[in-house]
């Protein structure tokens, strides 16, 4: 070793005289120089561990610059340096001990260390212990992120060494949690592992279940007798699986299946026959089994095991499950905690499903409230109601083209969408609907034609591709209760908007002259006319009001759904179902109908998550069945709507 350093000193006398050849960090590098230069993922770990465990002040810098591919070595002597490329194919050299510049040298004399992604990952894991002690909180946070992504046994000691000295409460809590998770995974003390497992009782986080599930992994074992709880054949384990386990353990002969019998028969065909039996006659299972038995007698095939013999073998052994992921006490503790967690997960999944159903119900309520007004008060089957929703969404999109502030644009779009669709509704009532009162079939056909025309008009103006209606930044993300229950802020906003519209509708209908006149026309239009109320005017305003609310619903729905010319068609069926189920023309019935339809749809989707179309089909069938028993809905309306 001394001779080598003398040679290095002589070779570097001119260009590297400032380098400390005997620096401890250089010594560590030289001791592992061969495997460092080789840079193999399989052999590099001892060198990385030596640097990380050296307690040298330069170790962290060496690991960081090695990871960044800034470390080189002189090919002839093996001396390590930091280097930066200079002009004319030269390198500017820096001492690995302290980082001081030591001169320049030709680039051809040195070779760059280029660790691959695997080696960089190992270096990153080693750097964690330095980063956990870093005075910068951001560096310590990055270290915890690295541990969460790729935890190793070496991180456990590093966390235990620093967690009690961490001053930031949030980081200290993260360190404590990670230390317990790593204790479960890597600690050799079963008592410590059990204590860490029990500390997570009731914790719904995914990382906890990911840490505990491997501990309760089991395998099927077989023995003549055991103290373990035996599995019941046919209930806990199938007889086929149990026999396969006997075969795997060499405790029973394999049972030739149909394929094996066929292959044996084919292999022994001689002149169109097997053991003197013509191949053409082997067209039944019994014939093939009898011929196979002849092959067994001739020693040309393995003997068949009868069902009775197989059952006898199965009854002579005990089958049980044994833990293979952890010692028995640790696995049982993990199993107990997981059982509690799964119960809590199920309860929270129910809560999450309820929130989803409530969110969907608020969307259906917004989409249907305008239809409840027009259909309930006027008895008009408006198939173009979905297109008013679409018009409202496109109004919001156009507003955002001119008002880049998303919050302000939504505040402008809501009243503007009401005005646009109110005007469109009034125009539609004056030009078409007023001539078709009390003619429901003609009204349905006319509004269906208007629906198609409005869709085509939207395609001509905006094209066929979906247009963005961007929500304000404060609506980004979700309200997260835990790893199971969450709901997006946009859906919360739609729920709040639905409540506001419910309050607005109740105010208009119960506290304004328009509402009084609407209720009068609804209950008895002739009597209302005799009292000086103009039913024709009320019909026009009512239809416009319902259409305007549909436009506002379009802005709300467009914040999370695609804005296309067909978007209204996605809600028209559900809107009619909501109105009919709740009770035509009754706002409280519409609210209950939306809740029922939304809950039913989410419940069916939960039972059959892979087929949403089937869920909608089942929902429609249920609604049809419901209407057979409640033809006028949950809360029927009295007056003209009821008569219609």
XYZ file of C-alpha atoms in Angstrom:
644
model
C 0.000 0.000 0.000
C 2.831 2.427 0.871
C 4.559 1.707 -2.456
C 1.301 2.428 -4.288
C 0.867 5.787 -2.624
C 4.481 6.705 -3.402
C 3.847 5.988 -7.075
C 0.683 8.079 -6.946
C 2.534 10.938 -5.294
C 5.275 10.902 -7.985
C 2.780 10.775 -10.841
C 0.780 13.614 -9.391
C 3.675 15.810 -8.385
C 2.967 18.314 -11.178
C -0.781 18.556 -11.537
C -2.146 17.454 -8.188
C 0.350 18.548 -5.629
C -2.374 20.178 -3.552
C -4.297 16.917 -3.057
C -4.213 15.187 0.328
C -3.183 11.672 -0.703
C -3.566 10.274 2.814
C -7.012 11.743 3.453
C -9.244 9.212 5.242
C -11.950 9.520 2.587
C -9.444 8.707 -0.173
C -8.255 5.728 1.853
C -11.808 4.373 2.101
C -12.253 4.825 -1.646
C -8.967 3.090 -2.416
C -9.824 0.137 -0.196
C -12.922 -0.452 -2.352
C -11.508 0.986 -5.553
C -11.832 -2.172 -7.599
C -15.578 -2.664 -7.025
C -16.238 1.084 -7.383
C -14.527 1.152 -10.754
C -16.373 -1.974 -11.852
C -19.731 -0.328 -10.980
C -21.812 -3.489 -10.727
C -25.164 -3.353 -8.998
C -24.515 -6.774 -7.479
C -21.130 -5.983 -5.878
C -21.181 -2.249 -5.107
C -23.032 -2.357 -1.777
C -19.935 -2.885 0.472
C -18.316 0.257 -0.927
C -21.440 2.325 -0.361
C -21.845 0.929 3.161
C -18.177 1.718 3.969
C -18.664 5.348 2.977
C -21.997 5.703 4.775
C -20.666 4.141 7.986
C -17.292 5.914 7.966
C -18.487 8.936 9.998
C -16.301 11.093 7.776
C -17.387 14.624 7.012
C -16.598 14.172 3.319
C -18.607 10.959 2.941
C -21.892 12.687 2.162
C -20.343 14.911 -0.518
C -18.611 11.916 -2.117
C -21.867 9.957 -2.239
C -23.816 12.913 -3.642
C -21.261 13.702 -6.355
C -20.855 10.025 -7.178
C -24.631 9.801 -7.598
C -24.514 12.931 -9.801
C -21.781 11.345 -12.006
C -19.233 13.967 -11.015
C -16.612 11.526 -9.683
C -13.729 10.292 -11.855
C -10.669 8.142 -11.338
C -7.224 8.168 -12.911
C -6.999 4.962 -14.954
C -3.317 4.311 -14.286
C -3.223 4.981 -10.539
C -6.878 4.530 -9.504
C -6.905 7.811 -7.567
C -10.432 9.285 -7.184
C -11.244 12.934 -7.810
C -14.156 15.206 -8.536
C -13.962 16.704 -11.995
C -15.641 19.185 -14.301
C -15.043 19.285 -18.015
C -12.823 22.164 -19.144
C -11.751 23.478 -22.555
C -9.737 21.485 -25.098
C -10.648 18.069 -23.672
C -9.296 18.832 -20.215
C -10.716 18.289 -16.754
C -10.724 20.664 -13.812
C -9.897 18.452 -10.814
C -11.084 18.780 -7.237
C -9.931 16.928 -4.133
C -12.459 14.432 -2.729
C -11.276 15.549 0.715
C -12.641 19.052 1.121
C -13.387 19.748 -2.543
C -10.495 22.143 -3.153
C -9.382 22.645 -6.760
C -6.138 20.812 -7.443
C -5.459 21.632 -11.084
C -6.229 20.425 -14.588
C -5.369 17.284 -16.519
C -6.084 15.702 -19.926
C -9.517 14.115 -20.077
C -8.115 10.972 -21.682
C -6.228 10.063 -18.501
C -9.420 9.714 -16.463
C -12.532 7.664 -16.531
C -15.916 8.885 -15.325
C -17.976 6.849 -12.878
C -21.418 6.459 -14.423
C -23.619 4.680 -11.890
C -26.765 3.188 -13.396
C -30.199 3.706 -11.922
C -29.795 0.728 -9.603
C -26.541 2.011 -8.110
C -27.935 5.537 -7.843
C -30.833 4.077 -5.879
C -28.433 2.371 -3.478
C -26.485 5.581 -3.051
C -29.705 7.474 -2.446
C -30.666 5.012 0.276
C -27.281 5.531 1.943
C -27.632 9.311 1.753
C -30.848 9.186 3.746
C -29.059 8.991 7.094
C -27.131 12.173 6.265
C -30.237 13.952 5.028
C -32.164 13.081 8.184
C -29.635 15.142 10.153
C -29.548 18.008 7.678
C -30.264 21.434 9.255
C -32.545 22.244 6.293
C -36.095 20.983 6.877
C -36.620 20.478 3.138
C -33.691 18.031 3.035
C -35.094 16.067 5.961
C -38.498 15.981 4.276
C -36.905 14.679 1.074
C -35.177 11.974 3.105
C -38.498 10.808 4.520
C -39.967 10.790 1.024
C -37.079 8.590 -0.118
C -37.642 6.165 2.761
C -41.359 5.935 1.989
C -40.593 5.127 -1.647
C -37.888 2.534 -1.001
C -37.427 1.554 2.629
C -34.448 -0.544 3.702
C -33.398 -2.151 6.955
C -30.552 0.369 7.372
C -33.091 3.202 7.564
C -34.559 1.859 10.804
C -31.501 2.692 12.893
C -31.129 6.083 11.200
C -34.724 7.004 12.029
C -34.409 5.871 15.634
C -31.285 7.975 16.024
C -32.902 11.239 14.927
C -36.661 11.043 15.569
C -36.480 12.191 19.204
C -34.375 15.227 18.293
C -36.627 16.437 15.450
C -38.029 19.868 16.321
C -40.695 20.162 13.626
C -43.883 18.449 14.918
C -45.074 17.330 11.471
C -41.728 15.779 10.541
C -41.416 14.220 13.988
C -44.818 12.568 13.531
C -43.802 11.270 10.091
C -40.528 9.939 11.490
C -42.333 8.173 14.324
C -44.808 6.595 11.914
C -42.077 5.472 9.517
C -40.023 4.075 12.367
C -42.975 1.914 13.452
C -43.596 0.731 9.895
C -39.927 -0.158 9.473
C -39.979 -1.916 12.836
C -42.764 -4.149 11.530
C -40.814 -4.921 8.371
C -37.199 -5.182 9.538
C -36.836 -5.436 13.316
C -35.552 -8.787 14.570
C -37.209 -8.390 17.979
C -40.670 -9.966 17.786
C -41.832 -8.082 20.885
C -40.979 -4.753 19.253
C -42.711 -5.812 16.033
C -45.875 -6.801 17.901
C -45.929 -3.488 19.782
C -45.520 -1.598 16.489
C -48.296 -3.653 14.882
C -50.710 -2.987 17.733
C -49.963 0.739 17.591
C -51.669 0.824 14.166
C -54.961 -0.669 15.378
C -57.781 1.026 13.478
C -55.433 2.909 11.138
C -56.980 2.987 7.649
C -53.871 4.135 5.776
C -52.888 2.025 2.791
C -49.251 1.831 3.903
C -50.303 0.111 7.138
C -52.216 -2.590 5.294
C -49.310 -2.934 2.868
C -46.984 -3.546 5.819
C -49.283 -6.016 7.596
C -50.581 -8.109 4.704
C -47.236 -9.839 3.983
C -47.079 -10.924 7.631
C -50.301 -12.948 7.401
C -49.399 -14.741 4.186
C -50.076 -18.461 4.544
C -49.487 -21.670 2.677
C -51.354 -24.949 2.628
C -49.597 -27.659 4.617
C -50.424 -31.319 5.179
C -49.538 -33.741 7.956
C -50.813 -36.924 9.520
C -51.610 -34.968 12.693
C -51.184 -31.404 13.898
C -52.114 -29.036 16.706
C -53.145 -26.398 14.162
C -56.791 -25.832 13.286
C -57.585 -28.263 10.434
C -59.271 -27.162 7.234
C -62.601 -28.778 6.387
C -62.557 -30.506 3.012
C -65.178 -29.172 0.669
C -65.698 -26.009 2.739
C -62.316 -24.441 3.511
C -60.481 -26.220 0.726
C -61.600 -28.146 -2.325
C -60.780 -31.829 -2.586
C -58.963 -31.179 -5.867
C -56.633 -28.633 -4.232
C -56.080 -30.903 -1.248
C -55.162 -33.864 -3.440
C -52.863 -31.648 -5.520
C -51.054 -30.745 -2.281
C -50.624 -34.457 -1.467
C -49.152 -35.016 -4.915
C -46.796 -32.032 -4.503
C -45.563 -33.442 -1.184
C -45.071 -36.900 -2.715
C -47.738 -38.396 -0.459
C -50.027 -39.541 -3.255
C -49.686 -40.522 -6.905
C -50.889 -38.106 -9.541
C -54.332 -38.772 -10.951
C -54.230 -38.849 -14.742
C -56.757 -36.446 -16.134
C -58.681 -36.659 -19.384
C -55.799 -35.058 -21.288
C -53.262 -37.485 -19.832
C -55.482 -40.469 -20.721
C -55.922 -39.180 -24.255
C -52.183 -38.621 -24.680
C -51.432 -42.129 -23.398
C -53.939 -43.637 -25.814
C -52.523 -41.671 -28.743
C -48.968 -42.689 -27.834
C -49.943 -46.371 -27.943
C -51.883 -46.461 -31.219
C -50.716 -49.374 -33.290
C -52.242 -50.054 -36.711
C -55.404 -48.078 -35.913
C -55.963 -49.773 -32.550
C -54.928 -49.471 -28.900
C -54.368 -52.810 -27.191
C -56.500 -54.433 -29.859
C -59.380 -51.995 -29.538
C -60.148 -49.945 -32.647
C -59.583 -46.213 -32.262
C -62.971 -45.540 -33.867
C -64.697 -47.236 -30.935
C -63.011 -45.019 -28.312
C -65.755 -42.405 -28.533
C -66.982 -42.527 -24.927
C -65.357 -41.871 -21.549
C -66.056 -45.438 -20.412
C -64.438 -46.928 -23.531
C -61.342 -44.754 -23.124
C -61.095 -45.581 -19.415
C -61.361 -49.340 -20.124
C -58.672 -49.147 -22.801
C -56.450 -47.092 -20.505
C -56.839 -49.828 -17.850
C -55.400 -52.306 -20.385
C -52.406 -50.019 -20.864
C -51.899 -49.977 -17.080
C -52.014 -53.794 -16.962
C -49.436 -53.887 -19.726
C -47.196 -51.503 -17.790
C -47.549 -48.820 -20.476
C -49.285 -46.174 -18.322
C -49.627 -45.040 -14.720
C -52.397 -46.641 -12.703
C -55.647 -44.757 -12.281
C -56.605 -43.691 -8.798
C -60.275 -44.294 -8.151
C -62.442 -41.742 -6.387
C -62.722 -44.042 -3.389
C -58.932 -44.431 -3.175
C -58.429 -40.680 -3.505
C -60.976 -39.989 -0.779
C -59.309 -42.535 1.490
C -55.951 -40.820 1.004
C -57.457 -37.417 1.736
C -59.071 -38.647 4.963
C -55.781 -40.043 6.220
C -54.146 -36.612 6.338
C -54.878 -33.292 8.014
C -54.709 -30.101 5.973
C -54.006 -26.768 7.630
C -52.636 -23.314 6.883
C -49.353 -22.079 8.332
C -47.992 -18.564 8.397
C -44.939 -18.021 6.216
C -44.625 -14.231 6.391
C -43.668 -13.939 10.049
C -43.355 -15.915 13.293
C -46.634 -17.145 14.729
C -47.018 -14.481 17.450
C -46.230 -11.655 15.029
C -48.555 -13.034 12.354
C -51.407 -13.476 14.836
C -50.980 -9.892 16.058
C -51.057 -8.658 12.458
C -54.141 -10.782 11.779
C -55.994 -9.291 14.746
C -55.138 -5.716 13.770
C -56.033 -6.361 10.117
C -59.401 -7.795 11.126
C -60.206 -4.611 13.033
C -58.974 -2.470 10.174
C -61.075 -4.363 7.629
C -64.186 -3.835 9.744
C -63.455 -0.124 9.935
C -62.680 -0.032 6.203
C -66.078 -1.585 5.457
C -67.839 1.051 7.569
C -65.915 3.853 5.879
C -66.613 2.388 2.458
C -70.277 2.608 3.330
C -69.793 6.258 4.310
C -67.875 6.926 1.091
C -70.644 5.270 -0.923
C -73.190 7.433 0.883
C -71.242 10.602 0.039
C -71.018 9.532 -3.597
C -74.749 8.876 -3.659
C -75.462 12.253 -2.051
C -73.184 13.954 -4.577
C -74.899 12.221 -7.506
C -78.309 13.049 -6.040
C -77.397 16.758 -5.891
C -76.387 16.638 -9.564
C -79.646 14.949 -10.547
C -81.588 17.431 -8.434
C -79.967 20.370 -10.211
C -80.642 18.775 -13.583
C -84.261 17.942 -12.727
C -85.451 20.969 -10.772
C -86.194 22.961 -13.931
C -87.967 19.983 -15.463
C -90.004 19.588 -12.283
C -91.249 23.144 -12.738
C -92.183 22.875 -16.416
C -93.479 19.330 -16.274
C -95.277 19.749 -12.960
C -96.828 23.158 -13.443
C -97.480 23.006 -17.181
C -97.724 19.298 -17.905
C -95.257 19.752 -20.791
C -92.967 16.837 -21.633
C -89.901 18.844 -22.653
C -87.399 16.515 -24.332
C -85.168 19.544 -25.023
C -84.575 20.149 -21.305
C -81.151 18.487 -21.560
C -80.186 20.935 -24.293
C -80.856 23.854 -21.936
C -78.327 22.230 -19.593
C -75.915 22.023 -22.542
C -76.543 25.696 -23.423
C -75.711 26.722 -19.865
C -72.442 24.769 -19.947
C -71.412 26.323 -23.262
C -72.287 29.758 -21.870
C -69.796 29.143 -19.079
C -67.181 28.075 -21.624
C -67.691 31.243 -23.708
C -67.451 33.432 -20.606
C -64.093 31.888 -19.716
C -62.777 32.778 -23.177
C -63.215 36.462 -22.265
C -62.742 36.336 -18.473
C -59.524 34.441 -17.687
C -60.047 34.614 -13.918
C -61.822 31.326 -13.279
C -63.521 32.428 -10.066
C -64.837 35.636 -11.624
C -65.829 33.808 -14.803
C -68.014 31.356 -12.861
C -69.659 34.220 -10.951
C -70.410 35.897 -14.282
C -71.419 32.670 -16.048
C -74.102 31.622 -13.537
C -76.444 34.630 -13.998
C -75.595 34.883 -17.698
C -76.442 31.192 -18.237
C -79.757 31.793 -16.474
C -80.476 34.786 -18.723
C -79.552 32.936 -21.931
C -81.563 29.804 -21.186
C -84.436 31.829 -19.713
C -84.668 33.698 -23.000
C -84.390 30.481 -24.986
C -87.102 28.895 -22.863
C -89.452 31.856 -23.286
C -88.860 31.842 -27.051
C -89.538 28.105 -27.214
C -92.736 28.460 -25.197
C -94.015 31.363 -27.287
C -93.150 29.824 -30.645
C -93.913 26.144 -30.082
C -95.194 25.022 -26.697
C -98.134 27.441 -26.383
C -99.766 25.870 -29.441
C -99.478 22.342 -28.073
C -100.933 22.513 -24.550
C -102.968 19.434 -23.588
C -101.465 17.560 -26.559
C -98.677 15.582 -24.861
C -97.713 13.382 -27.830
C -97.298 16.345 -30.176
C -95.377 18.230 -27.449
C -93.016 15.289 -26.972
C -92.339 14.994 -30.702
C -91.878 18.739 -31.160
C -89.463 19.136 -28.250
C -87.574 16.042 -29.360
C -87.074 17.657 -32.770
C -85.938 20.894 -31.089
C -83.486 18.841 -29.023
C -81.885 17.394 -32.163
C -81.769 20.826 -33.792
C -80.087 22.415 -30.762
C -77.502 19.618 -30.630
C -76.652 20.133 -34.301
C -76.473 23.905 -33.819
C -74.012 23.411 -30.964
C -71.899 21.114 -33.145
C -71.843 23.720 -35.910
C -70.746 26.473 -33.517
C -68.378 24.662 -31.115
C -67.421 21.516 -33.011
C -67.696 17.931 -31.876
C -64.775 17.862 -29.441
C -65.299 18.447 -25.729
C -64.676 21.988 -24.521
C -63.114 22.799 -21.142
C -65.050 24.529 -18.405
C -62.330 25.009 -15.811
C -63.129 25.180 -12.119
C -61.396 27.798 -9.930
C -58.215 26.713 -8.224
C -59.858 26.659 -4.803
C -62.097 23.848 -6.039
C -59.133 21.642 -6.971
C -58.499 18.520 -4.946
C -60.716 16.647 -2.530
C -61.840 16.756 1.042
C -60.057 13.684 2.440
C -61.241 12.209 5.712
C -58.946 9.180 5.498
C -57.512 6.807 2.920
C -61.003 5.431 2.232
C -63.358 8.411 2.394
C -62.925 11.473 0.178
C -65.068 13.729 -1.979
C -63.976 16.341 -4.489
C -64.491 20.010 -3.681
C -66.339 20.446 -6.977
C -68.988 17.959 -5.902
C -69.246 19.652 -2.519
C -69.783 22.949 -4.349
C -72.521 21.358 -6.500
C -74.181 20.006 -3.346
C -74.124 23.482 -1.780
C -75.473 24.966 -5.032
C -78.330 22.443 -4.997
C -79.226 23.512 -1.449
C -79.142 27.171 -2.503
C -81.492 26.466 -5.398
C -83.803 24.550 -3.125
C -83.925 27.576 -0.836
C -84.373 29.932 -3.821
C -87.210 27.853 -5.252
C -88.988 27.686 -1.911
C -88.603 31.446 -1.498
C -89.942 32.196 -4.984
C -92.880 29.808 -4.662
C -93.859 30.760 -1.096
C -92.770 34.380 -0.640
C -93.273 36.108 -4.003
C -96.260 37.120 -6.104
C -94.955 35.029 -9.002
C -94.898 31.966 -6.789
C -98.415 32.654 -5.553
C -99.695 32.989 -9.107
C -97.851 29.845 -10.214
C -99.417 27.862 -7.375
C -102.808 29.255 -8.206
C -102.513 28.312 -11.873
C -101.209 24.874 -10.897
C -104.134 24.127 -8.596
C -106.988 25.650 -10.616
C -106.183 27.623 -13.781
C -109.814 28.686 -14.389
C -110.257 30.046 -10.911
C -106.863 31.790 -11.177
C -107.961 33.439 -14.444
C -111.186 34.615 -12.849
C -109.082 36.283 -10.125
C -107.213 38.385 -12.688
C -104.182 36.118 -13.172
C -103.067 35.630 -16.745
C -102.390 31.853 -17.086
C -100.738 32.371 -20.469
C -98.215 34.796 -18.989
C -97.592 32.536 -15.995
C -96.975 29.583 -18.311
C -94.428 31.618 -20.259
C -92.565 32.822 -17.154
C -92.713 29.388 -15.543
C -91.267 27.698 -18.603
C -88.573 30.376 -18.833
C -87.778 30.047 -15.114
C -87.413 26.258 -15.380
C -85.221 26.602 -18.456
C -83.046 29.221 -16.704
C -82.443 26.909 -13.765
C -81.411 24.198 -16.251
C -78.833 26.632 -17.652
C -77.329 27.212 -14.204
C -77.280 23.451 -13.661
C -75.327 23.193 -16.922
C -72.598 25.510 -15.561
C -72.326 23.426 -12.400
C -72.317 20.081 -14.207
C -69.819 21.352 -16.800
C -67.245 22.002 -14.066
C -66.562 18.275 -13.736
C -68.239 16.646 -16.762
C -67.313 17.001 -20.423
C -68.966 19.912 -22.237
C -70.226 18.589 -25.560
C -73.323 18.952 -27.695
C -74.589 15.593 -26.348
C -74.053 16.283 -22.641
C -77.728 17.085 -22.084
C -78.749 13.665 -23.360
C -76.726 12.100 -20.541
C -79.053 13.649 -17.950
C -82.491 13.826 -19.562
C -83.485 10.232 -18.694
C -82.326 10.561 -15.081
C -84.077 13.935 -14.826
C -87.415 12.471 -15.927
C -86.961 9.515 -13.581
C -86.212 11.902 -10.724
C -89.334 13.952 -11.380
C -91.653 10.976 -11.887
C -90.380 9.052 -8.856
C -90.496 12.074 -6.576
C -93.892 13.310 -7.659
C -94.591 15.515 -10.650
C -94.325 19.233 -9.863
C -93.399 18.876 -6.180
C -90.019 20.291 -5.189
C -89.724 18.103 -2.093
C -90.686 15.113 -4.190
C -87.993 16.047 -6.709
C -85.457 16.213 -3.868
C -86.503 12.804 -2.555
C -86.582 11.386 -6.084
C -83.060 12.632 -6.805
C -81.855 11.110 -3.531
C -83.536 7.799 -4.324
C -82.270 7.628 -7.912
C -78.712 8.682 -6.978
C -78.516 6.240 -4.069
C -79.961 3.413 -6.125
C -77.556 3.990 -9.004
C -74.496 4.133 -6.741
C -75.642 1.056 -4.841
C -76.098 -0.971 -8.024
C -72.730 0.253 -9.373
C -71.095 -0.851 -6.114
C -72.627 -4.317 -6.462
C -71.681 -4.503 -10.150
C -68.697 -2.135 -10.600
C -67.510 -3.581 -13.893
C -70.684 -2.763 -15.842
C -72.187 0.719 -15.405
C -74.583 0.151 -18.315
C -76.071 -2.822 -16.490
C -76.391 -0.644 -13.384
C -78.466 1.899 -15.303
C -80.599 -0.884 -16.771
C -81.322 -2.370 -13.349
C -82.124 1.093 -12.033
C -84.675 1.735 -14.795
C -86.293 -1.650 -14.145
C -86.533 -0.830 -10.450
C -88.081 2.564 -11.225
C -90.667 0.914 -13.487
C -91.519 -1.515 -10.695
C -91.711 1.348 -8.193
C -94.126 3.297 -10.393
C -96.451 0.286 -10.493
C -96.984 0.726 -6.749
C -96.648 4.532 -6.598
C -97.819 5.790 -10.010
C -97.954 9.406 -8.825
C -94.573 9.342 -7.108
C -93.405 9.658 -3.524
C -95.191 12.965 -2.920
C -98.064 13.355 -5.414
C -99.173 16.838 -6.438
C -102.785 17.933 -6.428
C -104.206 20.151 -9.131
C -103.735 20.352 -12.880
C -100.496 18.359 -12.881
C -102.159 15.532 -11.035
C -105.028 15.453 -13.477
C -102.625 15.401 -16.418
